[in-house]
Coordinates of C-alpha atoms in Angstrom, one line a residue:
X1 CA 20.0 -36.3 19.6
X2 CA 18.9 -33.3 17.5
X3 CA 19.3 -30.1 18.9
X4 CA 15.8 -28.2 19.3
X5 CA 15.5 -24.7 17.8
X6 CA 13.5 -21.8 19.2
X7 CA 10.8 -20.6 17.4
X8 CA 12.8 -17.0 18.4
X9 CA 15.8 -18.5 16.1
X10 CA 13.9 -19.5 13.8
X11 CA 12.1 -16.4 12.8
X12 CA 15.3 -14.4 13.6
X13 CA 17.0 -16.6 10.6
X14 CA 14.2 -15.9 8.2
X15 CA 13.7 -12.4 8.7
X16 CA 16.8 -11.3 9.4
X17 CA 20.0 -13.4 9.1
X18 CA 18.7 -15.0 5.6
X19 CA 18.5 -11.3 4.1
X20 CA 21.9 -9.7 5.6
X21 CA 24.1 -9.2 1.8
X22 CA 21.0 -10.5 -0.2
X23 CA 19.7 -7.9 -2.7
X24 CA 17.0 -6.4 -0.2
X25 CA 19.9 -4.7 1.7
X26 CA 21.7 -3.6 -0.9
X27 CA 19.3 -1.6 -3.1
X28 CA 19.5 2.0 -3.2
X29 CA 16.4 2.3 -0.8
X30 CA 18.2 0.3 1.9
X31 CA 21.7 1.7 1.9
X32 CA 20.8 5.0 2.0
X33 CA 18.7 4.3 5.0
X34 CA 21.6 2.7 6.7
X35 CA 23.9 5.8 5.2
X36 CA 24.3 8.9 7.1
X37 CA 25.9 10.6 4.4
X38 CA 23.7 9.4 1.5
X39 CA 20.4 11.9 1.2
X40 CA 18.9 10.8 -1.9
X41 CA 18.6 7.7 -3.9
X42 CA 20.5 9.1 -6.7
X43 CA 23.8 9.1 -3.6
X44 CA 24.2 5.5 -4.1
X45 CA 24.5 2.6 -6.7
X46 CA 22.9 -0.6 -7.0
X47 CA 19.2 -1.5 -8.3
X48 CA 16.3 -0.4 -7.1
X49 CA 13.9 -1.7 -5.0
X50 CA 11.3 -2.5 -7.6
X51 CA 13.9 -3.8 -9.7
X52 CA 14.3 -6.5 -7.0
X53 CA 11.1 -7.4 -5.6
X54 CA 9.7 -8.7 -8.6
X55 CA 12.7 -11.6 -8.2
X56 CA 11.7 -12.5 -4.6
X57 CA 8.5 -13.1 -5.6
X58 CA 9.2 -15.0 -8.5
X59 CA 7.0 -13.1 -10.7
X60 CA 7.6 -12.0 -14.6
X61 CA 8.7 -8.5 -15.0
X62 CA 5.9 -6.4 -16.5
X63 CA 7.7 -5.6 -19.8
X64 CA 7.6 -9.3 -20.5
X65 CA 3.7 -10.3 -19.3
X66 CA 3.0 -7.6 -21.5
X67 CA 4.3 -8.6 -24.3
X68 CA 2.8 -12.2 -23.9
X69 CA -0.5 -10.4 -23.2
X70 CA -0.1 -8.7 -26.8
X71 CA 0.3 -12.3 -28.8
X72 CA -2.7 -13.7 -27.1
X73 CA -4.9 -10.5 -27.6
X74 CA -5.4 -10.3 -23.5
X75 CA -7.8 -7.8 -22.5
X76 CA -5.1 -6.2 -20.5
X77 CA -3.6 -4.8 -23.5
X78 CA -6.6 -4.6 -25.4
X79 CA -8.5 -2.2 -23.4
X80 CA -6.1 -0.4 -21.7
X81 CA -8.2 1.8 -19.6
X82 CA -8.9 -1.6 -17.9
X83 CA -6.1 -2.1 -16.0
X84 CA -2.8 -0.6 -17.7
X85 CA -4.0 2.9 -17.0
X86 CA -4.6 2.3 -13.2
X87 CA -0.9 0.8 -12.4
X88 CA 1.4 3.1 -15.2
X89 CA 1.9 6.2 -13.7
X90 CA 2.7 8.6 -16.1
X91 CA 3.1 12.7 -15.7
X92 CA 2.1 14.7 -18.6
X93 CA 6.0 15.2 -19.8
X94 CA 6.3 11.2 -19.6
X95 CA 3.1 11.5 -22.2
X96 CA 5.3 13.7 -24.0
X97 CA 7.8 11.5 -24.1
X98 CA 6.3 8.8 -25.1
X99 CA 4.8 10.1 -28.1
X100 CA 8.0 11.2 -29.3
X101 CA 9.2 7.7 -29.2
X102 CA 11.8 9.7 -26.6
X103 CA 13.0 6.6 -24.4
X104 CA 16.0 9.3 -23.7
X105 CA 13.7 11.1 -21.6
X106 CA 13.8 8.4 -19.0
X107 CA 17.0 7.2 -19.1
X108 CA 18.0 11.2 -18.7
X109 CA 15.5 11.2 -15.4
X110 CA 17.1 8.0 -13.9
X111 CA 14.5 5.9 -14.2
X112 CA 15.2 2.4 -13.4
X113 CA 15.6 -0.9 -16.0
X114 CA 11.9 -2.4 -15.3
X115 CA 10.4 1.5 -15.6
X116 CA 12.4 1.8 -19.3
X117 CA 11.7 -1.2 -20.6
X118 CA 7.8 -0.5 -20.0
X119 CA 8.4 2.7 -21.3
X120 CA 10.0 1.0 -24.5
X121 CA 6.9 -1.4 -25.1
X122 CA 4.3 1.9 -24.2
X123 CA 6.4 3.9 -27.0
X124 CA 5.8 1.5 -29.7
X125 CA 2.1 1.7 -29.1
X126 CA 1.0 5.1 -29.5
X127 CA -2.6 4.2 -29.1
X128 CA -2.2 2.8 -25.6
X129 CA 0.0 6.1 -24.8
X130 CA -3.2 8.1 -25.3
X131 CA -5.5 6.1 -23.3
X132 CA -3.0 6.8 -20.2
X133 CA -3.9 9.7 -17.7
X134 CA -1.6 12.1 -16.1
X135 CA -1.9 12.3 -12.1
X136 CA -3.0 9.4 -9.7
X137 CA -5.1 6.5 -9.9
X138 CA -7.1 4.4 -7.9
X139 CA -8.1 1.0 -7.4
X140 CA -10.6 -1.0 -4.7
X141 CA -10.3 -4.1 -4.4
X142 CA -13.0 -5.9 -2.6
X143 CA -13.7 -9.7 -1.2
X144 CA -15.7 -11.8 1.5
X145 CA -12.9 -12.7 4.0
X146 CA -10.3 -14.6 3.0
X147 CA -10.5 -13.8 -0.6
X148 CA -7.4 -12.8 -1.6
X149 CA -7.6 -8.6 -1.6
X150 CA -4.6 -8.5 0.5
X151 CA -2.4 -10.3 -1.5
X152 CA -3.6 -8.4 -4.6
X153 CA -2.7 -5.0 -2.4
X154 CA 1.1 -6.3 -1.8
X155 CA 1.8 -8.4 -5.9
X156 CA -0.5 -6.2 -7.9
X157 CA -0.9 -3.2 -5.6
X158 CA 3.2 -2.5 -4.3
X159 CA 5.3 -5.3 -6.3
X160 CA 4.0 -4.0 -9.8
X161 CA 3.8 -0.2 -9.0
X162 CA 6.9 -0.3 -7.9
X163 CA 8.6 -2.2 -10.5
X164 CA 6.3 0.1 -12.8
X165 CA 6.8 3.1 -11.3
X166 CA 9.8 3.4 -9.1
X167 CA 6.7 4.1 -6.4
X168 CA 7.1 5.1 -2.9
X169 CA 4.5 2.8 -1.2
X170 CA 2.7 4.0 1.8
X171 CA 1.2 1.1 3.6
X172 CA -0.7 2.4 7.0
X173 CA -1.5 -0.9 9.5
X174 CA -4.6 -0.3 10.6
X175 CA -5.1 -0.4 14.6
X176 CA -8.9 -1.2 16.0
X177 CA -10.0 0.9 19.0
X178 CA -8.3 -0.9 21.3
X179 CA -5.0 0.2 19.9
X180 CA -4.4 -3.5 18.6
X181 CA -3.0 -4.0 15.2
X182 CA -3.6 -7.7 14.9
X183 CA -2.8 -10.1 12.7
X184 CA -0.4 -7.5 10.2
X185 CA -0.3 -9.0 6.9
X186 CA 2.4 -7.9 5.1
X187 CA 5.4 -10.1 6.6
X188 CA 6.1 -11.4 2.9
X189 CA 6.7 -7.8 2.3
X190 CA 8.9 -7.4 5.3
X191 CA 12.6 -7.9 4.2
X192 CA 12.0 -4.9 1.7
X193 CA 9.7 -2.2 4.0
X194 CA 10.8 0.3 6.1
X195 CA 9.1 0.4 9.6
X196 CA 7.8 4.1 10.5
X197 CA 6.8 4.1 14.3
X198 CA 5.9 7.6 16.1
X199 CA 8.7 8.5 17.8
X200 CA 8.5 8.4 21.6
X201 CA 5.8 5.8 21.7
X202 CA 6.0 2.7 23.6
X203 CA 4.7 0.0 21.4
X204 CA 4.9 -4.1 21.9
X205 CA 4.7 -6.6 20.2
X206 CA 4.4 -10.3 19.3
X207 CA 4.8 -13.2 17.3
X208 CA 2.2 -15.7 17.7
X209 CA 2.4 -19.6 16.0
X210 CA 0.0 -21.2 14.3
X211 CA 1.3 -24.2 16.8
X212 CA -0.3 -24.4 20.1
X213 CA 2.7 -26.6 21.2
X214 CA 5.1 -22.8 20.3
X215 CA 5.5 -20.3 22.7
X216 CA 4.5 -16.4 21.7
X217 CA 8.0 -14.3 21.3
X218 CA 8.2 -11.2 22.0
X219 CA 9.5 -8.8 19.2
X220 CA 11.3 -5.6 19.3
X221 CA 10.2 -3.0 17.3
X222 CA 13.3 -0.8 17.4
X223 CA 15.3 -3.2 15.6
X224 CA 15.0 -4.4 12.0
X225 CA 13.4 -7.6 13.0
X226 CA 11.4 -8.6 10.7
X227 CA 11.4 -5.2 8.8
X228 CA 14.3 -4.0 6.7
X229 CA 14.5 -0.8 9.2
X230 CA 12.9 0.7 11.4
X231 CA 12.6 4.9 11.7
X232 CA 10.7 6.9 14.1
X233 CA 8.8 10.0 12.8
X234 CA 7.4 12.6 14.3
X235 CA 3.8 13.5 12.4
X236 CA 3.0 13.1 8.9
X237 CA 4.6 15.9 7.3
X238 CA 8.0 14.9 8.7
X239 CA 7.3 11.6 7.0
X240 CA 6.5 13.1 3.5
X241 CA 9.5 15.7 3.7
X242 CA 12.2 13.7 6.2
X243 CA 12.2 10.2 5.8
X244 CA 10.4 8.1 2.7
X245 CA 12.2 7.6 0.0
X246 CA 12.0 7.9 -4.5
X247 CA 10.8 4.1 -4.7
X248 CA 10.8 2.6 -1.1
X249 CA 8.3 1.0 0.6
X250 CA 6.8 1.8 4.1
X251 CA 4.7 0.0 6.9
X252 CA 3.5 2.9 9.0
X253 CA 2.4 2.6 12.8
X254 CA -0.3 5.5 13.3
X255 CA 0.6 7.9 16.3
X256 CA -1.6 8.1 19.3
X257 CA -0.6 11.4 19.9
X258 CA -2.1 12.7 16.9
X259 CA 0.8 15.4 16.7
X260 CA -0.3 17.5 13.9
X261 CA -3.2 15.9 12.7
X262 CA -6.0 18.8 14.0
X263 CA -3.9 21.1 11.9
X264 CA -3.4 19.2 8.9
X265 CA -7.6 17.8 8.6
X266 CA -9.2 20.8 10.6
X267 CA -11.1 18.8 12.9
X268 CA -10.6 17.0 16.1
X269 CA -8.6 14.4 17.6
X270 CA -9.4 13.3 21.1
X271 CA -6.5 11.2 22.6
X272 CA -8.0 8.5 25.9
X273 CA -6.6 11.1 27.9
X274 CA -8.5 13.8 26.8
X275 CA -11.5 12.3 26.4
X276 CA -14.5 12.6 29.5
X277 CA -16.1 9.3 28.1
X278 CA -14.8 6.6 25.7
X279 CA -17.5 7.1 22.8
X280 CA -15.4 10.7 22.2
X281 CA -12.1 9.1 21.6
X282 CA -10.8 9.6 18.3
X283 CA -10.0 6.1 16.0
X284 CA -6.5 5.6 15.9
X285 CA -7.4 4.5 12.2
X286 CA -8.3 8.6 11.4
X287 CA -4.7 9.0 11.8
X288 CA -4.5 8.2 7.9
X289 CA -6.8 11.3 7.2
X290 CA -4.1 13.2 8.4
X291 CA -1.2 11.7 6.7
X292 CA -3.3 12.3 2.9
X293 CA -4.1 15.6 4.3
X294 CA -0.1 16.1 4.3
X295 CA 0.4 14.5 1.3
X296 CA -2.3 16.7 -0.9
X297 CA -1.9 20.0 1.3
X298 CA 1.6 20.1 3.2
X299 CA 4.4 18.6 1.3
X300 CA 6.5 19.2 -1.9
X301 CA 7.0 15.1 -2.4
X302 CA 6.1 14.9 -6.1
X303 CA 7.5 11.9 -6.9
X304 CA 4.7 9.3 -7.6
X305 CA 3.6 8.0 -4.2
X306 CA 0.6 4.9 -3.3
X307 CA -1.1 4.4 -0.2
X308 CA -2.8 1.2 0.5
X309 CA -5.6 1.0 3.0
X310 CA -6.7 -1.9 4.1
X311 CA -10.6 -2.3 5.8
X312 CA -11.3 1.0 4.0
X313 CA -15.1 1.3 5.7
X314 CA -13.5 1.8 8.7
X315 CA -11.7 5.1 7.4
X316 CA -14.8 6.0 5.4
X317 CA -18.1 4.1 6.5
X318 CA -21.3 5.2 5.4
X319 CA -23.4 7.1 7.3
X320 CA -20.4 8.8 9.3
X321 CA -21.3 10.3 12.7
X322 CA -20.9 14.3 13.7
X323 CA -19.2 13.3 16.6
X324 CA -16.6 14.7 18.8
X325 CA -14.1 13.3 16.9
X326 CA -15.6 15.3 13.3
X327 CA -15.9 12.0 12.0
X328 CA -18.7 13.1 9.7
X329 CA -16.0 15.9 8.7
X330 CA -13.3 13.9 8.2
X331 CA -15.3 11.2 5.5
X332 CA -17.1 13.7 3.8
X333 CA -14.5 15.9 2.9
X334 CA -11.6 12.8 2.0
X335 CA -12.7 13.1 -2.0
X336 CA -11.9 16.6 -1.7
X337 CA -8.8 16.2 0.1
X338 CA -8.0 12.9 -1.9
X339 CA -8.5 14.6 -5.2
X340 CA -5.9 17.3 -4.8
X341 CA -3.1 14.5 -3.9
X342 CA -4.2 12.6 -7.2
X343 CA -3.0 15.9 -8.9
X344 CA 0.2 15.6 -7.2
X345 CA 1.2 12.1 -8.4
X346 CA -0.4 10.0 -5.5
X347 CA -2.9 7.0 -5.9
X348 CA -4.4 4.6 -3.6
X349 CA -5.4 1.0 -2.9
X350 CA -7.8 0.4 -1.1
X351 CA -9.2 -2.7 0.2
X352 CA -12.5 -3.8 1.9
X353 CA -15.4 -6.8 2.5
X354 CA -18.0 -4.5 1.3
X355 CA -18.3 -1.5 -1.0
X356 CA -21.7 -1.3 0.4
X357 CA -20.1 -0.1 4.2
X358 CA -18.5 2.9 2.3
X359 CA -19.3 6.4 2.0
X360 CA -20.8 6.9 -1.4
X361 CA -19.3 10.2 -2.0
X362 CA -15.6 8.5 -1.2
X363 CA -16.7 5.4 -4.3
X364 CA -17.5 8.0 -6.6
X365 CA -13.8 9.4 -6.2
X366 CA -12.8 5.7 -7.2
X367 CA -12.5 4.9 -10.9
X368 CA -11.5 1.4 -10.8
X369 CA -12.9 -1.4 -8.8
X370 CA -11.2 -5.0 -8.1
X371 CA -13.6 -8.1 -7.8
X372 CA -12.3 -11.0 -5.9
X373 CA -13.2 -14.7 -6.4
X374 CA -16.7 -15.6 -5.2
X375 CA -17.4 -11.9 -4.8
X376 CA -20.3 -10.6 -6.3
X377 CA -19.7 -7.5 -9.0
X378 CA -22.0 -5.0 -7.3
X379 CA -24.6 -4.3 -9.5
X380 CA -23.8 -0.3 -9.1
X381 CA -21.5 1.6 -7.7
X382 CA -21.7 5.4 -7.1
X383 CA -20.4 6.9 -11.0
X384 CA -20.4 3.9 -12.1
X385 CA -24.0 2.5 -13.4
X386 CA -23.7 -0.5 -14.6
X387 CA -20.6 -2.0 -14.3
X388 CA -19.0 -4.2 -17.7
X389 CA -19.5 -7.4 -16.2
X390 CA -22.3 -9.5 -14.9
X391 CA -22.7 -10.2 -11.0
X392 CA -21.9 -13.7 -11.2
X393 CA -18.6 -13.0 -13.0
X394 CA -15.8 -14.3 -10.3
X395 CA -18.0 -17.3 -9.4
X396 CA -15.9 -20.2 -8.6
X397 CA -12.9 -18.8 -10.0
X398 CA -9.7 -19.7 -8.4
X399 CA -7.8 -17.6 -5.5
X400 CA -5.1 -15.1 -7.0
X401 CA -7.2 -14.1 -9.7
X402 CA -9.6 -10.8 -10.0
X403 CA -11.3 -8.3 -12.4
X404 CA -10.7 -5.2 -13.1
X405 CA -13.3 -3.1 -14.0
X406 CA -13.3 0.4 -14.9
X407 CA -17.3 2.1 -16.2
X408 CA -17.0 0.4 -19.5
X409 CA -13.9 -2.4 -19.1
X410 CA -12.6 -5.0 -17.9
X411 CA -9.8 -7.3 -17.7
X412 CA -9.1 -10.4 -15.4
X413 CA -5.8 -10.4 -13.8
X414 CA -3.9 -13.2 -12.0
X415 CA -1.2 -13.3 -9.4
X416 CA 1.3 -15.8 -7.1
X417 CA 0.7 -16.4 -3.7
X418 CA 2.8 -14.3 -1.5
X419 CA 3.3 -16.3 1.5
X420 CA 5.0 -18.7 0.1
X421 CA 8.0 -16.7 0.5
X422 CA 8.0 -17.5 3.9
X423 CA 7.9 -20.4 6.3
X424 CA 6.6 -18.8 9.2
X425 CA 3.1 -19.8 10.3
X426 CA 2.0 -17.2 12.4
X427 CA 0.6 -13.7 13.0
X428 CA 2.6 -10.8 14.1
X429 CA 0.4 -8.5 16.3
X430 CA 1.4 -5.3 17.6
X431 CA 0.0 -3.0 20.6
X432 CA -0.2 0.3 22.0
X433 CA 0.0 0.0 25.8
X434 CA 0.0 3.3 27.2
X435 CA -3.6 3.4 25.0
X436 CA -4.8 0.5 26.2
X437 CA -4.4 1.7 29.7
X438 CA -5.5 4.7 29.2
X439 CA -8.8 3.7 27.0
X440 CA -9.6 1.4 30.5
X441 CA -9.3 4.9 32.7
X442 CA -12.0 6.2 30.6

């Protein structure tokens, strides 16, 4: 007779047990998290995340899909403003650099082996090198449901940037107003993210199988189970100056104590406790206006960072209401506040069914837009007239493709699937108690 094994065993193995001593655990990101002693990257040896993750995925390093991209003439390397100048991150000494054929430069600044070796292929090509823009970028990526922009956000989005970049990857889950963040995503990207929860927060959790026949576990979320680690912070700035590190990656569980978020955005944050009825309580989701209202006002991290945002209408709808919560506050002035990040190294991903749900003034921040399969190419966007492709352009194209399109290019881009990196069929959904309850008090 076989012997039966739990579904808690199971995803125990696969998250945890499977990556003890495999590469994921011993990059620089993840001993110096486990390392009392160790305060930077540069503390500890071993590769770098983004040297890794690539590997897991069982993708081709960049350095190498470029250089097939330049024997078949791809658009990617053709028109470089396309694509190539949304995902290299570049400051304006790099430029420098680069057009002094100065590899050096990098190598001085400790840059990793995927970083140099796109460096390398950038310095023989002087005429991509100029195309390139100092700062942030940006990318949206939009699709009906089920079209693939999430997996673009995690290979595209955080596998390339960091393998690019050596970026530290920001990735806020988005709770609804319940103070339910359902169905989270980004397990594939598990075994190499960091878990940020506010600290003094009771939160549950909770796998649930795809198999009626499998019972729901229960997870902790103060272990590494299925993250990597798991911190506690206490407000956004103590995240930005404390705890993320030169090319890590980070899942981040908003606070619903909103501890310095009225200082950081000047407006309000009404907590279910505070509130005298339930249409004045405050998102959770607006938590992420305070956390890039840290990152372009309160903190000296200048190393290039990425957010991703995933259901970005919901952080920036059109049509946002003057409400007790400054909601129309908080939308209207995110291209302002966005803006000054971009000049401080930090881009975004962002990720939505609709460009039409978002705040105009918020697209025509946005220089490059991301068209999923059987996803109609709007046929405007705010700054953008009349995008390079038709509307019909991603009709019946397959899933894991896209294209790029910037106001006058475009390239079509391709990627794996990401689940298949794990066997778990399933959601992981996490909660917020103490709001729940106190949302039904209300």
């Amino acid at each position: 007779m076989s012997m039966q094994i739990s579904l808690d065993e199971r995803l125990k193995e696969e998250f945890t047990a499977e990556v003890e001593g495999t590469p994921s655990t011993a990059t620089r990101q993840a001993r110096v998290h486990r390392d009392d002693d160790a305060e930077t990257v540069d503390d500890v040896r071993g590769a770098h995340d983004g040297e890794m993750l690539y590997r897991y995925f069982g993708i081709t390093p960049f350095h190498k899909a470029l250089r097939a991209f330049d024997r078949r003439d791809h658009p990617v390397t053709r028109f470089p403003s396309a694509y190539l100048d949304a995902v290299v991150h570049v400051d304006d000494a790099e430029i420098w650099a680069l057009e002094d054929g100065d590899i050096g430069y990098f190598e001085e600044q400790g840059a990793p082996r995927t970083r140099i070796e796109v460096m390398k292929w950038l310095a023989e090509r002087p005429e991509i090198v100029g195309r390139l823009s100092d700062g942030g970028t940006d990318m949206h990526a939009h699709s009906k449901p089920g079209g693939g922009k999430t997996s673009f956000g995690m290979l595209p989005g955080v596998v390339r940037l960091m393998e690019i970049n050596n970026e530290t990857i920001l990735w806020p889950l988005p709770a609804d107003k319940t103070g339910l963040v359902e169905e989270v995503e980004i397990l594939p990207m598990a075994p190499y993210m960091t878990l940020l929860r506010p600290k003094g927060v009771e939160i549950s959790a909770e796998f649930v199988p795809k198999n009626p026949r499998l019972d729901k576990v229960d997870v902790d979320l103060t272990t590494p189970h299925p993250f990597r680690n798991v911190i506690e912070y206490e407000d956004p700035v103590d995240i930005l100056e404390n705890i993320v590190l030169r090319g890590g990656a980070y899942a981040i569980l908003p606070d619903p104590r909103f501890r310095e978020c009225e200082r950081l955005t000047a407006t309000n944050y009404v907590t279910p406790d505070e509130a005298d009825d339930i249409s004045e309580v405050t998102r959770l989701r607006y938590w992420d206006h305070a956390l890039m209202a840290a990152r372009a006002k309160a903190d000296q991290f200048l190393h290039p960072s990425t957010v991703i945002e995933d259901e970005f209408s919901d952080l920036v709808p059109m049509n946002p209401k003057a409400d007790a919560s400054d909601t129309h506050q908080k939308v209207k002035s995110w291209p302002e506040v966005y803006g000054k990040a971009r000049k401080k190294n930090h881009s975004l991903v962002s990720m939505s069914h609709s460009i039409n749900r978002i705040d105009p003034d918020v697209l025509e921040k946005e220089r490059w837009f991301v068209t999923m399969p059987d996803t109609d190419v709007p046929s405007s966007v705010p700054g953008i007239s009349k995008p390079p492709v038709s509307t019909q352009f991603m009709s019946g194209k397959p899933k894991g493709t896209a294209v790029v399109w910037t106001n006058n290019r475009f390239a079509e881009v391709g990627w794996s699937n990401p689940y298949r990196t794990i066997d778990f069929r399933g959601e992981l959904n996490i909660e917020y108690p103490g709001w729940r309850e106190a949302m039904l008090r209300v």
